[in-house]
Amino acid sequence: ILDKTELTISPNPIHDVIQLKWEKNHSEDIMIRIFDATGEIKYIGKGFDGHIEIDAKNWTSGMYILQYQTQKGIIQYRKMIKL
């Protein structure tokens, strides 16, 4: 099961590309959603093989919330800042 310490967001603060990494030894894929401060969904996708890159080049500066969910239903949230 993924927990908060096993997901790495880089860079944070965000510039143009977000790289998410998690331990590959988890057999589960994860569902990723990113919301801006108004609650608008900026990204929805699945993560495979322990790594995903997300293009944030056209996002406005501010705070974003990353939600990730395992296939077992475990949900975690992380805060990100876009410069």
XYZ file of N, CA and C in Angstrom:
249
model
N 0.856 -1.185 0.000
C 0.000 0.000 0.000
C 0.891 1.234 0.000
N 0.564 2.175 -0.851
C 1.320 3.429 -0.870
C 1.000 4.253 0.370
N 1.989 4.898 0.912
C 1.723 5.896 1.931
C 2.419 7.185 1.525
N 2.201 8.246 2.290
C 2.688 9.565 1.892
C 4.187 9.602 1.615
N 4.957 8.842 2.352
C 6.409 8.946 2.210
C 6.931 8.259 0.959
N 6.111 7.472 0.278
C 6.595 6.703 -0.857
C 6.376 7.382 -2.199
N 5.697 8.507 -2.248
C 5.490 9.243 -3.491
C 6.382 10.475 -3.470
N 7.179 10.642 -4.517
C 8.073 11.794 -4.619
C 7.584 12.697 -5.743
N 7.454 13.989 -5.445
C 7.067 14.996 -6.428
C 8.283 15.882 -6.664
N 8.694 16.008 -7.925
C 9.805 16.910 -8.192
C 9.611 17.590 -9.550
N 10.016 18.809 -9.676
C 10.380 19.663 -8.546
C 9.120 20.147 -7.838
N 9.246 20.572 -6.643
C 8.157 21.231 -5.921
C 8.794 22.348 -5.126
N 8.696 23.579 -5.572
C 7.728 24.160 -6.501
C 7.897 23.668 -7.942
N 6.759 23.630 -8.643
C 6.660 23.173 -10.029
C 7.099 24.270 -10.982
N 7.726 23.854 -12.084
C 8.038 24.784 -13.164
C 7.237 24.366 -14.400
N 7.790 23.579 -15.285
C 7.099 23.167 -16.511
C 6.629 21.716 -16.502
N 7.390 20.842 -15.877
C 7.072 19.411 -15.879
C 7.119 18.898 -14.445
N 6.106 18.122 -14.078
C 6.064 17.477 -12.767
C 6.483 16.026 -12.963
N 7.390 15.564 -12.147
C 7.773 14.158 -12.170
C 7.304 13.520 -10.872
N 6.489 12.479 -11.004
C 6.028 11.720 -9.849
C 6.714 10.368 -9.880
N 7.237 9.955 -8.742
C 7.905 8.658 -8.648
C 7.424 7.968 -7.378
N 7.240 6.652 -7.485
C 6.898 5.837 -6.329
C 7.586 4.498 -6.482
N 7.650 3.768 -5.392
C 8.373 2.501 -5.405
C 7.729 1.507 -6.364
N 8.535 0.938 -7.245
C 8.040 -0.001 -8.250
C 7.583 -1.326 -7.667
N 7.959 -1.608 -6.439
C 7.600 -2.903 -5.879
C 6.112 -3.004 -5.534
N 5.380 -1.929 -5.729
C 3.931 -1.982 -5.560
C 3.328 -2.513 -6.850
N 2.539 -3.563 -6.739
C 1.961 -4.171 -7.938
C 0.773 -3.367 -8.458
N 0.336 -2.399 -7.686
C -0.825 -1.621 -8.074
C -0.455 -0.429 -8.954
N -1.344 -0.093 -9.860
C -1.267 1.181 -10.551
C -1.932 2.193 -9.629
N -1.653 3.475 -9.853
C -2.326 4.490 -9.049
C -3.077 5.448 -9.971
N -4.210 5.938 -9.479
C -4.990 6.961 -10.177
C -4.544 8.305 -9.622
N -4.248 9.229 -10.527
C -3.743 10.542 -10.133
C -4.713 11.611 -10.609
N -5.043 12.529 -9.705
C -5.849 13.707 -10.047
C -5.146 14.920 -9.463
N -5.136 16.013 -10.225
C -4.562 17.259 -9.728
C -5.613 18.348 -9.878
N -5.843 19.074 -8.771
C -6.829 20.138 -8.717
C -6.125 21.470 -8.465
N -6.675 22.553 -9.045
C -6.142 23.869 -8.694
C -6.854 24.363 -7.432
N -6.543 25.584 -6.991
C -7.089 26.112 -5.740
C -8.602 26.319 -5.784
N -9.182 26.403 -6.982
C -10.636 26.578 -7.096
C -11.360 25.237 -7.163
N -10.612 24.144 -7.192
C -11.210 22.815 -7.285
C -11.323 22.284 -8.702
N -10.879 23.071 -9.686
C -10.925 22.619 -11.077
C -9.884 21.518 -11.295
N -10.292 20.471 -11.970
C -9.375 19.372 -12.268
C -8.445 19.794 -13.408
N -7.146 19.744 -13.151
C -6.138 20.094 -14.153
C -5.550 18.860 -14.830
N -5.623 17.715 -14.147
C -5.043 16.502 -14.710
C -5.731 15.285 -14.095
N -6.023 14.284 -14.933
C -6.485 12.970 -14.482
C -5.720 11.933 -15.290
N -5.174 10.948 -14.616
C -4.475 9.886 -15.331
C -4.090 8.755 -14.398
N -3.594 7.686 -14.992
C -3.105 6.548 -14.215
C -1.597 6.516 -14.266
N -1.010 6.099 -13.173
C 0.425 5.939 -13.102
C 0.810 4.483 -13.159
N 1.801 4.164 -13.984
C 2.283 2.801 -14.164
C 3.786 2.762 -13.918
N 4.296 1.634 -13.529
C 5.742 1.384 -13.467
C 6.524 2.350 -12.588
N 5.886 2.980 -11.635
C 6.618 3.783 -10.668
C 7.029 5.176 -11.101
N 6.544 5.655 -12.264
C 6.975 6.980 -12.722
C 5.969 7.567 -13.705
N 5.750 8.856 -13.611
C 4.924 9.563 -14.592
C 5.396 11.010 -14.672
N 5.350 11.580 -15.871
C 5.654 13.001 -16.071
C 4.387 13.703 -16.538
N 4.144 14.881 -15.967
C 2.940 15.653 -16.278
C 3.360 17.039 -16.743
N 2.824 17.474 -17.880
C 3.118 18.791 -18.427
C 2.288 19.841 -17.693
N 2.958 20.752 -16.996
C 2.287 21.816 -16.254
C 2.664 23.187 -16.803
N 3.228 23.214 -17.993
C 3.748 24.437 -18.602
C 2.703 25.548 -18.684
N 1.458 25.194 -19.011
C 0.421 26.204 -19.208
C -0.436 26.459 -17.974
N -0.068 25.884 -16.848
C -0.819 26.120 -15.623
C -0.430 27.477 -15.046
N -1.376 28.140 -14.387
C -1.089 29.419 -13.753
C -0.369 29.198 -12.423
N 0.291 30.227 -11.942
C 0.979 30.153 -10.649
C -0.041 29.975 -9.539
N 0.336 29.220 -8.517
C -0.548 29.031 -7.381
C -0.394 27.656 -6.766
N -1.346 27.337 -5.881
C -1.322 26.065 -5.171
C -2.162 25.024 -5.913
N -1.682 23.786 -5.908
C -2.380 22.664 -6.519
C -2.393 21.502 -5.525
N -3.440 20.710 -5.589
C -3.552 19.526 -4.742
C -3.476 18.289 -5.630
N -2.550 17.406 -5.294
C -2.407 16.130 -5.989
C -3.106 15.074 -5.136
N -4.003 14.333 -5.760
C -4.673 13.217 -5.097
C -4.215 11.946 -5.786
N -3.789 10.972 -5.019
C -3.466 9.687 -5.626
C -4.172 8.582 -4.866
N -4.640 7.606 -5.640
C -5.460 6.547 -5.079
C -4.991 5.196 -5.606
N -4.828 4.248 -4.699
C -4.448 2.901 -5.098
C -5.685 2.126 -5.535
N -5.467 0.987 -6.146
C -6.580 0.138 -6.563
C -7.343 -0.398 -5.354
N -6.713 -0.406 -4.197
C -7.377 -0.847 -2.965
C -8.197 0.268 -2.328
N -8.178 1.453 -2.940
C -8.986 2.559 -2.440
C -8.292 3.485 -1.466
N -7.007 3.274 -1.200
C -6.268 4.156 -0.299
C -6.044 5.487 -1.009
N -6.484 6.574 -0.387
C -6.369 7.905 -0.995
C -5.451 8.765 -0.140
N -4.513 9.463 -0.798
C -3.613 10.404 -0.150
C -3.624 11.713 -0.925
N -3.286 12.796 -0.247
C -3.217 14.116 -0.866
C -1.859 14.737 -0.600
N -1.369 15.490 -1.591
C -0.116 16.230 -1.440
C -0.320 17.634 -2.014
N 0.316 18.608 -1.417
C 0.232 19.989 -1.883
C 1.425 20.282 -2.782
N 1.164 21.023 -3.873
C 2.225 21.443 -4.789
C 2.043 22.941 -5.065
N 3.140 23.617 -5.350
C 3.121 25.032 -5.680
C 3.685 25.205 -7.081
N 2.991 25.965 -7.912
C 3.462 26.306 -9.262
C 3.963 27.735 -9.234
N 5.205 27.936 -9.643
C 5.775 29.295 -9.685
C 5.443 29.990 -10.973
